[in-house]
DNA sequence: GTCTATAAATTGATAGAC
DNA sequence: GTCTATCAATTTATAGAC
């Protein structure tokens, strides 16, 4: 892996572990085993690195969601498959965590690619819900169950609230579908 | 308001605006119009101030939720009333925002009072769901809808995803209840 | 492309006068 | 109780040699 790539990967890890505000360029350099000068050669600064990391996150997460949401089955089944994907819950959502960071919220440059990613999933979910004749607002409901599940699990230090939130939501969806 | 109280209130505001990692003692002092020495006279340091702020948050939020969840009506109606309370969505949940902060997650001292607050609401919701013969896992589902709604709204810079997530969840609950 | 040196600002506190 | 002075460490870079 190139020095540049190592810097991006280190930034991705650190943003998830420590947030944007809590991540220093120094920490990124150390984890990537790159020098100060090397980092500032490849990137303009901390924000520029974060942008590259967010873009990579979006690519990866989009690919995963696409696979699950396009799998065979009824709309409700496909949504359940996506909701039930294994996640490293206690680490937080790579994108969701960033949205709570004050410096990211304050910076349109950093916030908009994250917003764009959520917009994409919302749109895809809305299409699938329409197929099933389901309430389009449920796109945000299910997205929120995931994002909120992360929050509850992290507060508790235990993935259980996440699992319960997801299974409760799926049970409601199945009820609404069964008729 | 006493200097001590002003310090706690300033800390509450700043924790919500800038998170724990992003809040400096200096900023707290300036907003409270208190000197350095004054702050360190009343509190042992930043963590001690945050604890006082979290405790106040818990008191206030518990009182509000208690009122709504104990109001007259069916279980589903009481939960809907609580979900629909007006919230300053774009500012984030005073507790939920903190849970995404790396330093808070890493500190049992700071995390446990927050966990305790969520435990309390979860318990109260579980009782109400039991009254209605509803799936107990829905306690986490509805809590997650709120917490996740905040995340989506902040990402979008718009309270709409929060409102849609909540209304979608209530629609599902009403369906599950109607029989 | 990578390195070391330097730097201005901020962070979270402590010390001690008043 | 409140103030100012001081401090060691860290933060986010920039400069310039190699």
CSV table of C-alpha atoms (C1' of nucleotides) in Angstrom, one decimal:
chain,number,residue,atom,x,y,z
A,1,UNK,CA,0.0,0.0,0.0
A,2,UNK,CA,1.3,3.4,-0.9
A,3,UNK,CA,2.1,6.0,1.7
A,4,UNK,CA,-0.8,8.0,0.5
A,5,UNK,CA,-3.2,5.0,0.9
A,6,UNK,CA,-1.8,4.3,4.3
A,7,UNK,CA,-2.6,7.9,5.3
A,8,UNK,CA,-6.1,7.6,4.1
A,9,UNK,CA,-6.7,4.2,5.9
A,10,UNK,CA,-5.2,5.5,9.1
A,11,UNK,CA,-7.5,8.6,8.9
A,12,UNK,CA,-10.5,6.3,8.4
A,13,UNK,CA,-9.7,4.3,11.5
A,14,UNK,CA,-8.9,7.3,13.6
A,15,UNK,CA,-12.0,9.2,12.6
A,16,UNK,CA,-14.1,6.3,13.7
A,17,UNK,CA,-12.2,5.8,17.0
A,18,UNK,CA,-11.7,9.4,18.0
A,19,UNK,CA,-13.8,11.6,15.8
A,20,UNK,CA,-12.6,14.5,13.7
A,21,UNK,CA,-12.0,16.9,16.6
A,22,UNK,CA,-10.2,14.2,18.5
A,23,UNK,CA,-7.9,13.2,15.7
A,24,UNK,CA,-4.6,15.0,15.3
A,25,UNK,CA,-2.5,15.0,12.2
A,26,UNK,CA,0.3,13.6,14.3
A,27,UNK,CA,-1.7,10.6,15.3
A,28,UNK,CA,-2.5,9.9,11.6
A,29,UNK,CA,1.2,10.1,10.7
A,30,UNK,CA,2.2,7.8,13.4
A,31,UNK,CA,-0.4,5.2,12.6
A,32,UNK,CA,0.4,5.4,8.9
A,33,UNK,CA,4.1,5.3,9.7
A,34,UNK,CA,4.6,8.4,7.6
A,35,UNK,CA,6.5,11.6,8.4
A,36,UNK,CA,5.1,15.1,8.9
A,37,UNK,CA,6.5,16.3,5.6
A,38,UNK,CA,5.2,13.2,3.8
A,39,UNK,CA,1.7,13.9,5.0
A,40,UNK,CA,1.7,17.5,4.0
A,41,UNK,CA,3.1,16.6,0.6
A,42,UNK,CA,0.1,14.3,-0.2
A,43,UNK,CA,-2.6,16.3,1.5
A,44,UNK,CA,-3.3,19.9,2.2
A,45,UNK,CA,-4.1,19.3,5.8
A,46,UNK,CA,-6.4,17.6,8.3
A,47,UNK,CA,-9.6,18.5,6.5
A,48,UNK,CA,-8.3,17.3,3.2
A,49,UNK,CA,-7.4,13.9,4.7
A,50,UNK,CA,-10.8,13.6,6.3
A,51,UNK,CA,-12.5,14.3,2.9
A,52,UNK,CA,-10.5,11.5,1.3
A,53,UNK,CA,-11.5,9.2,4.2
A,54,UNK,CA,-15.1,10.1,4.0
A,55,UNK,CA,-15.2,9.4,0.3
A,56,UNK,CA,-13.7,5.9,0.8
A,57,UNK,CA,-16.3,5.3,3.6
A,58,UNK,CA,-19.1,6.3,1.2
A,59,UNK,CA,-17.8,4.0,-1.5
A,60,UNK,CA,-17.6,1.0,0.8
A,61,UNK,CA,-20.9,1.5,2.5
A,62,UNK,CA,-22.7,2.2,-0.7
A,63,UNK,CA,-21.4,-1.1,-2.2
A,64,UNK,CA,-22.6,-3.1,0.8
A,65,UNK,CA,-26.0,-1.6,1.0
A,66,UNK,CA,-26.5,-1.9,-2.7
A,67,UNK,CA,-25.8,-5.7,-2.6
A,68,UNK,CA,-28.3,-6.3,0.2
A,69,UNK,CA,-31.0,-4.0,-1.1
A,70,UNK,CA,-30.8,-5.5,-4.5
A,71,UNK,CA,-30.9,-9.1,-3.3
A,72,UNK,CA,-33.9,-11.3,-4.3
A,73,UNK,CA,-37.0,-11.2,-2.1
A,74,UNK,CA,-40.0,-9.0,-1.2
A,75,UNK,CA,-39.3,-5.4,-0.3
A,76,UNK,CA,-39.7,-6.2,3.4
A,77,UNK,CA,-37.3,-9.1,3.2
A,78,UNK,CA,-34.6,-7.0,1.4
A,79,UNK,CA,-34.9,-4.3,4.0
A,80,UNK,CA,-34.6,-6.8,6.8
A,81,UNK,CA,-31.5,-8.3,5.2
A,82,UNK,CA,-29.9,-4.9,5.1
A,83,UNK,CA,-30.9,-4.1,8.6
A,84,UNK,CA,-29.5,-7.4,9.9
A,85,UNK,CA,-26.1,-7.1,8.3
A,86,UNK,CA,-23.3,-7.7,10.8
A,87,UNK,CA,-21.9,-4.5,12.1
A,88,UNK,CA,-19.1,-3.6,14.5
A,89,UNK,CA,-21.7,-1.9,16.6
A,90,UNK,CA,-19.6,-0.7,19.5
A,91,UNK,CA,-17.3,1.1,17.1
A,92,UNK,CA,-20.1,3.2,15.9
A,93,UNK,CA,-21.2,3.9,12.3
A,94,UNK,CA,-18.2,5.3,10.3
A,95,UNK,CA,-20.5,8.0,8.9
A,96,UNK,CA,-22.9,8.5,11.8
A,97,UNK,CA,-20.2,9.1,14.3
A,98,UNK,CA,-18.8,11.9,12.2
A,99,UNK,CA,-22.2,13.7,12.0
A,100,UNK,CA,-22.1,14.3,15.8
A,101,UNK,CA,-18.7,16.0,15.6
A,102,UNK,CA,-19.0,19.7,16.1
A,103,UNK,CA,-16.3,20.6,13.5
A,104,UNK,CA,-17.9,18.5,10.9
A,105,UNK,CA,-21.4,19.9,11.4
A,106,UNK,CA,-19.9,23.4,11.2
A,107,UNK,CA,-18.1,22.7,7.9
A,108,UNK,CA,-20.3,22.4,4.8
A,109,UNK,CA,-17.2,20.9,3.0
A,110,UNK,CA,-17.1,18.0,5.4
A,111,UNK,CA,-20.8,17.6,6.1
A,112,UNK,CA,-22.1,17.5,2.5
A,113,UNK,CA,-20.4,14.3,1.4
A,114,UNK,CA,-21.9,12.6,4.5
A,115,UNK,CA,-25.3,14.1,3.7
A,116,UNK,CA,-25.0,12.8,0.2
A,117,UNK,CA,-24.4,9.3,1.4
A,118,UNK,CA,-27.5,9.3,3.6
A,119,UNK,CA,-29.5,10.8,0.7
A,120,UNK,CA,-28.4,8.0,-1.5
A,121,UNK,CA,-29.6,5.3,0.9
A,122,UNK,CA,-32.8,7.1,1.6
A,123,UNK,CA,-33.5,7.3,-2.1
A,124,UNK,CA,-32.9,3.6,-2.6
A,125,UNK,CA,-35.0,2.7,0.4
A,126,UNK,CA,-37.8,4.9,-0.8
A,127,UNK,CA,-37.9,3.1,-4.2
A,128,UNK,CA,-38.1,-0.3,-2.5
A,129,UNK,CA,-40.8,0.9,-0.1
A,130,UNK,CA,-42.8,2.1,-3.1
A,131,UNK,CA,-42.6,-1.3,-4.7
A,132,UNK,CA,-44.3,-2.7,-1.6
A,133,UNK,CA,-46.8,0.0,-1.4
A,134,UNK,CA,-45.4,1.1,2.0
A,135,UNK,CA,-45.2,4.5,3.7
A,136,UNK,CA,-42.2,6.4,2.2
A,137,UNK,CA,-41.4,7.9,5.6
A,138,UNK,CA,-40.3,4.5,6.7
A,139,UNK,CA,-37.0,5.1,4.8
A,140,UNK,CA,-36.0,7.5,7.5
A,141,UNK,CA,-37.5,5.4,10.2
A,142,UNK,CA,-35.3,2.4,9.3
A,143,UNK,CA,-32.3,4.5,8.8
A,144,UNK,CA,-32.9,6.1,12.2
A,145,UNK,CA,-33.3,2.7,13.8
A,146,UNK,CA,-29.8,1.8,12.7
A,147,UNK,CA,-28.2,5.1,13.6
A,148,UNK,CA,-30.0,5.3,16.9
A,149,UNK,CA,-29.1,1.6,17.6
A,150,UNK,CA,-25.5,2.5,17.4
A,151,UNK,CA,-26.0,5.4,19.9
A,152,UNK,CA,-27.8,3.2,22.4
A,153,UNK,CA,-25.3,0.4,22.1
A,154,UNK,CA,-22.4,2.7,22.7
A,155,UNK,CA,-24.1,4.3,25.7
A,156,UNK,CA,-24.7,0.9,27.2
A,157,UNK,CA,-21.3,-0.5,26.2
A,158,UNK,CA,-23.3,-3.5,24.8
A,159,UNK,CA,-24.6,-4.3,21.3
A,160,UNK,CA,-27.9,-5.6,22.7
A,161,UNK,CA,-29.9,-2.4,22.4
A,162,UNK,CA,-28.9,-2.2,18.7
A,163,UNK,CA,-30.1,-5.8,18.1
A,164,UNK,CA,-33.3,-5.3,19.9
A,165,UNK,CA,-34.0,-2.0,18.1
A,166,UNK,CA,-33.5,-3.7,14.7
A,167,UNK,CA,-35.6,-6.8,15.5
A,168,UNK,CA,-38.4,-4.7,17.0
A,169,UNK,CA,-38.5,-2.6,13.8
A,170,UNK,CA,-38.5,-5.7,11.6
A,171,UNK,CA,-41.3,-7.2,13.6
A,172,UNK,CA,-43.4,-4.0,13.0
A,173,UNK,CA,-42.6,-4.1,9.3
A,174,UNK,CA,-43.7,-7.7,9.0
A,175,UNK,CA,-47.0,-6.9,10.7
A,176,UNK,CA,-47.6,-4.0,8.4
A,177,UNK,CA,-46.8,-6.2,5.4
A,178,UNK,CA,-48.9,-9.2,6.4
A,179,UNK,CA,-52.3,-8.7,4.8
B,1,UNK,CA,-27.5,32.6,39.4
B,2,UNK,CA,-24.4,31.8,41.3
B,3,UNK,CA,-21.0,31.5,39.6
B,4,UNK,CA,-21.2,27.8,40.2
B,5,UNK,CA,-24.5,27.5,38.5
B,6,UNK,CA,-23.4,29.6,35.6
B,7,UNK,CA,-20.4,27.3,35.1
B,8,UNK,CA,-22.7,24.3,35.0
B,9,UNK,CA,-25.1,25.9,32.5
B,10,UNK,CA,-22.3,27.1,30.3
B,11,UNK,CA,-20.9,23.6,30.3
B,12,UNK,CA,-24.2,22.1,29.3
B,13,UNK,CA,-24.5,24.5,26.4
B,14,UNK,CA,-21.0,23.9,25.2
B,15,UNK,CA,-21.2,20.1,25.6
B,16,UNK,CA,-24.2,20.1,23.3
B,17,UNK,CA,-22.6,22.6,20.8
B,18,UNK,CA,-19.1,21.3,20.7
B,19,UNK,CA,-18.9,17.9,22.5
B,20,UNK,CA,-16.7,17.0,25.4
B,21,UNK,CA,-13.5,16.8,23.3
B,22,UNK,CA,-14.2,20.0,21.6
B,23,UNK,CA,-15.0,22.0,24.8
B,24,UNK,CA,-12.1,23.7,26.6
B,25,UNK,CA,-12.2,24.9,30.2
B,26,UNK,CA,-11.3,28.3,28.9
B,27,UNK,CA,-14.5,28.4,26.7
B,28,UNK,CA,-16.6,27.4,29.7
B,29,UNK,CA,-15.1,30.2,31.8
B,30,UNK,CA,-15.6,32.8,29.2
B,31,UNK,CA,-19.2,31.9,28.6
B,32,UNK,CA,-19.9,31.8,32.3
B,33,UNK,CA,-18.1,35.0,32.8
B,34,UNK,CA,-16.0,33.4,35.5
B,35,UNK,CA,-12.2,33.4,35.9
B,36,UNK,CA,-9.8,30.6,35.8
B,37,UNK,CA,-9.3,30.4,39.5
B,38,UNK,CA,-13.0,30.6,40.1
B,39,UNK,CA,-13.7,27.6,38.0
B,40,UNK,CA,-11.0,25.5,39.6
B,41,UNK,CA,-12.3,26.5,43.0
B,42,UNK,CA,-15.8,25.1,42.3
B,43,UNK,CA,-14.8,22.1,40.2
B,44,UNK,CA,-11.8,19.8,40.1
B,45,UNK,CA,-11.5,20.1,36.4
B,46,UNK,CA,-13.2,19.6,33.0
B,47,UNK,CA,-14.4,16.1,33.8
B,48,UNK,CA,-15.9,17.2,37.1
B,49,UNK,CA,-17.8,20.0,35.3
B,50,UNK,CA,-19.1,17.6,32.7
B,51,UNK,CA,-20.4,15.3,35.3
B,52,UNK,CA,-22.4,18.1,36.9
B,53,UNK,CA,-23.7,19.0,33.5
B,54,UNK,CA,-24.7,15.5,32.6
B,55,UNK,CA,-26.5,15.1,35.9
B,56,UNK,CA,-28.6,18.2,35.2
B,57,UNK,CA,-29.4,17.0,31.7
B,58,UNK,CA,-30.6,13.7,33.2
B,59,UNK,CA,-32.8,15.4,35.7
B,60,UNK,CA,-34.5,17.6,33.1
B,61,UNK,CA,-34.9,15.0,30.5
B,62,UNK,CA,-36.3,12.5,33.0
B,63,UNK,CA,-38.9,15.0,34.2
B,64,UNK,CA,-40.1,15.7,30.6
B,65,UNK,CA,-40.3,12.1,29.6
B,66,UNK,CA,-42.0,11.2,32.8
B,67,UNK,CA,-44.8,13.7,32.2
B,68,UNK,CA,-45.5,12.5,28.7
B,69,UNK,CA,-45.3,8.8,29.4
B,70,UNK,CA,-47.5,9.1,32.4
B,71,UNK,CA,-50.2,11.1,30.6
B,72,UNK,CA,-53.7,9.6,30.0
B,73,UNK,CA,-54.3,7.5,27.0
B,74,UNK,CA,-53.5,4.0,25.6
B,75,UNK,CA,-49.9,2.8,25.7
B,76,UNK,CA,-49.5,3.6,22.0
B,77,UNK,CA,-50.9,7.1,22.5
B,78,UNK,CA,-48.6,7.8,25.4
B,79,UNK,CA,-45.6,6.7,23.4
B,80,UNK,CA,-46.6,8.8,20.4
B,81,UNK,CA,-47.0,11.8,22.7
B,82,UNK,CA,-43.5,11.3,23.9
B,83,UNK,CA,-42.1,10.8,20.4
B,84,UNK,CA,-43.8,13.9,19.1
B,85,UNK,CA,-42.5,16.3,21.8
B,86,UNK,CA,-40.9,19.4,20.2
B,87,UNK,CA,-37.2,19.1,20.2
B,88,UNK,CA,-34.4,21.3,19.0
B,89,UNK,CA,-33.4,18.7,16.5
B,90,UNK,CA,-30.5,20.4,14.8
B,91,UNK,CA,-28.8,20.9,18.1
B,92,UNK,CA,-28.7,17.2,18.7
B,93,UNK,CA,-29.8,15.3,21.8
B,94,UNK,CA,-28.0,16.6,24.9
B,95,UNK,CA,-27.2,13.1,25.9
B,96,UNK,CA,-27.0,11.3,22.5
B,97,UNK,CA,-24.4,13.7,21.2
B,98,UNK,CA,-22.1,13.0,24.2
B,99,UNK,CA,-22.3,9.2,23.6
B,100,UNK,CA,-20.5,9.7,20.3
B,101,UNK,CA,-17.6,11.6,21.9
B,102,UNK,CA,-14.4,9.4,22.0
B,103,UNK,CA,-13.3,10.7,25.5
B,104,UNK,CA,-16.8,10.0,27.0
B,105,UNK,CA,-17.0,6.5,25.6
B,106,UNK,CA,-13.5,5.8,26.9
B,107,UNK,CA,-14.4,7.1,30.4
B,108,UNK,CA,-16.6,4.9,32.6
B,109,UNK,CA,-17.0,7.8,34.9
B,110,UNK,CA,-18.6,9.9,32.2
B,111,UNK,CA,-20.4,7.2,30.3
B,112,UNK,CA,-22.2,5.5,33.1
B,113,UNK,CA,-24.5,8.4,34.1
B,114,UNK,CA,-25.6,8.6,30.5
B,115,UNK,CA,-26.1,4.9,30.3
B,116,UNK,CA,-28.2,5.1,33.4
B,117,UNK,CA,-30.4,7.7,31.9
B,118,UNK,CA,-31.1,5.6,28.8
B,119,UNK,CA,-31.7,2.6,31.1
B,120,UNK,CA,-34.3,4.5,32.9
B,121,UNK,CA,-36.3,5.5,29.8
B,122,UNK,CA,-35.9,2.0,28.4
B,123,UNK,CA,-37.4,0.5,31.6
B,124,UNK,CA,-40.3,3.0,31.7
B,125,UNK,CA,-41.1,2.2,28.0
B,126,UNK,CA,-40.9,-1.5,28.6
B,127,UNK,CA,-43.5,-1.2,31.3
B,128,UNK,CA,-45.9,0.7,29.0
B,129,UNK,CA,-45.4,-1.7,26.2
B,130,UNK,CA,-46.2,-4.6,28.5
B,131,UNK,CA,-49.5,-2.9,29.4
B,132,UNK,CA,-50.4,-2.9,25.8
B,133,UNK,CA,-49.2,-6.5,25.2
B,134,UNK,CA,-46.5,-5.2,22.8
B,135,UNK,CA,-43.1,-6.5,21.9
B,136,UNK,CA,-40.7,-5.3,24.6
B,137,UNK,CA,-37.9,-4.9,22.1
B,138,UNK,CA,-39.9,-1.9,20.8
B,139,UNK,CA,-38.5,0.1,23.7
B,140,UNK,CA,-35.1,0.2,22.0
B,141,UNK,CA,-36.7,0.6,18.6
B,142,UNK,CA,-38.5,3.8,19.6
B,143,UNK,CA,-35.5,5.1,21.5
B,144,UNK,CA,-33.4,4.4,18.4
B,145,UNK,CA,-35.8,6.2,16.1
B,146,UNK,CA,-35.3,9.4,18.2
B,147,UNK,CA,-31.6,9.1,18.5
B,148,UNK,CA,-31.2,8.2,14.9
B,149,UNK,CA,-33.5,10.9,13.8
B,150,UNK,CA,-31.2,13.4,15.4
B,151,UNK,CA,-28.3,11.9,13.5
B,152,UNK,CA,-30.1,12.0,10.1
B,153,UNK,CA,-31.3,15.6,10.7
B,154,UNK,CA,-27.9,16.8,11.6
B,155,UNK,CA,-26.4,15.1,8.5
B,156,UNK,CA,-29.0,16.8,6.3
B,157,UNK,CA,-28.9,20.1,8.1
B,158,UNK,CA,-32.7,19.8,8.1
B,159,UNK,CA,-35.2,18.5,10.8
B,160,UNK,CA,-37.3,16.7,8.2
B,161,UNK,CA,-35.7,13.3,8.4
B,162,UNK,CA,-36.3,13.4,12.2
B,163,UNK,CA,-40.0,14.2,11.7
B,164,UNK,CA,-40.4,11.5,9.0
B,165,UNK,CA,-38.6,8.9,11.1
B,166,UNK,CA,-40.9,9.6,14.0
B,167,UNK,CA,-44.1,9.6,12.0
B,168,UNK,CA,-43.2,6.5,10.2
B,169,UNK,CA,-42.6,4.7,13.5
B,170,UNK,CA,-45.9,5.9,14.9
B,171,UNK,CA,-47.7,4.7,11.8
B,172,UNK,CA,-46.2,1.3,12.2
B,173,UNK,CA,-47.1,1.2,15.9
B,174,UNK,CA,-50.7,2.2,15.2
B,175,UNK,CA,-51.0,-0.7,12.7
B,176,UNK,CA,-49.6,-3.2,15.2
B,177,UNK,CA,-52.1,-1.9,17.8
B,178,UNK,CA,-55.2,-1.8,15.6
B,179,UNK,CA,-56.8,-5.2,16.0
C,1,DG,C1',8.7,12.5,-1.8
C,2,DT,C1',10.4,12.5,2.7
C,3,DC,C1',12.9,14.6,6.5
C,4,DT,C1',13.9,17.9,10.5
C,5,DA,C1',13.4,22.4,12.5
C,6,DT,C1',10.6,25.8,14.0
C,7,DA,C1',6.5,28.3,15.5
C,8,DA,C1',2.2,30.5,17.1
C,9,DA,C1',-1.8,29.1,19.4
C,10,DT,C1',-4.4,26.4,22.5
C,11,DT,C1',-5.2,22.9,26.2
C,12,DG,C1',-5.8,21.6,30.8
C,13,DA,C1',-4.0,22.7,34.9
C,14,DT,C1',-1.2,24.5,39.1
C,15,DA,C1',0.7,28.3,42.3
C,16,DG,C1',0.2,31.7,45.0
C,17,DA,C1',-1.3,36.6,45.7
C,18,DC,C1',-5.4,39.2,47.3
D,1,DG,C1',-13.9,32.9,46.2
D,2,DT,C1',-11.6,35.2,42.7
D,3,DC,C1',-7.5,36.8,40.3
D,4,DT,C1',-3.1,36.7,37.5
D,5,DA,C1',1.1,34.3,36.3
D,6,DT,C1',3.1,30.4,34.7
D,7,DC,C1',3.7,25.8,32.6
D,8,DA,C1',4.4,21.5,30.0
D,9,DA,C1',2.2,19.4,26.3
D,10,DT,C1',-0.2,19.3,22.1
D,11,DT,C1',-2.2,21.2,17.8
D,12,DT,C1',-1.9,22.4,13.1
D,13,DA,C1',0.7,23.8,10.3
D,14,DT,C1',5.1,26.2,7.4
D,15,DA,C1',10.1,26.3,5.8
D,16,DG,C1',13.6,24.6,3.8
D,17,DA,C1',17.3,20.9,3.4
D,18,DC,C1',18.1,16.5,1.1
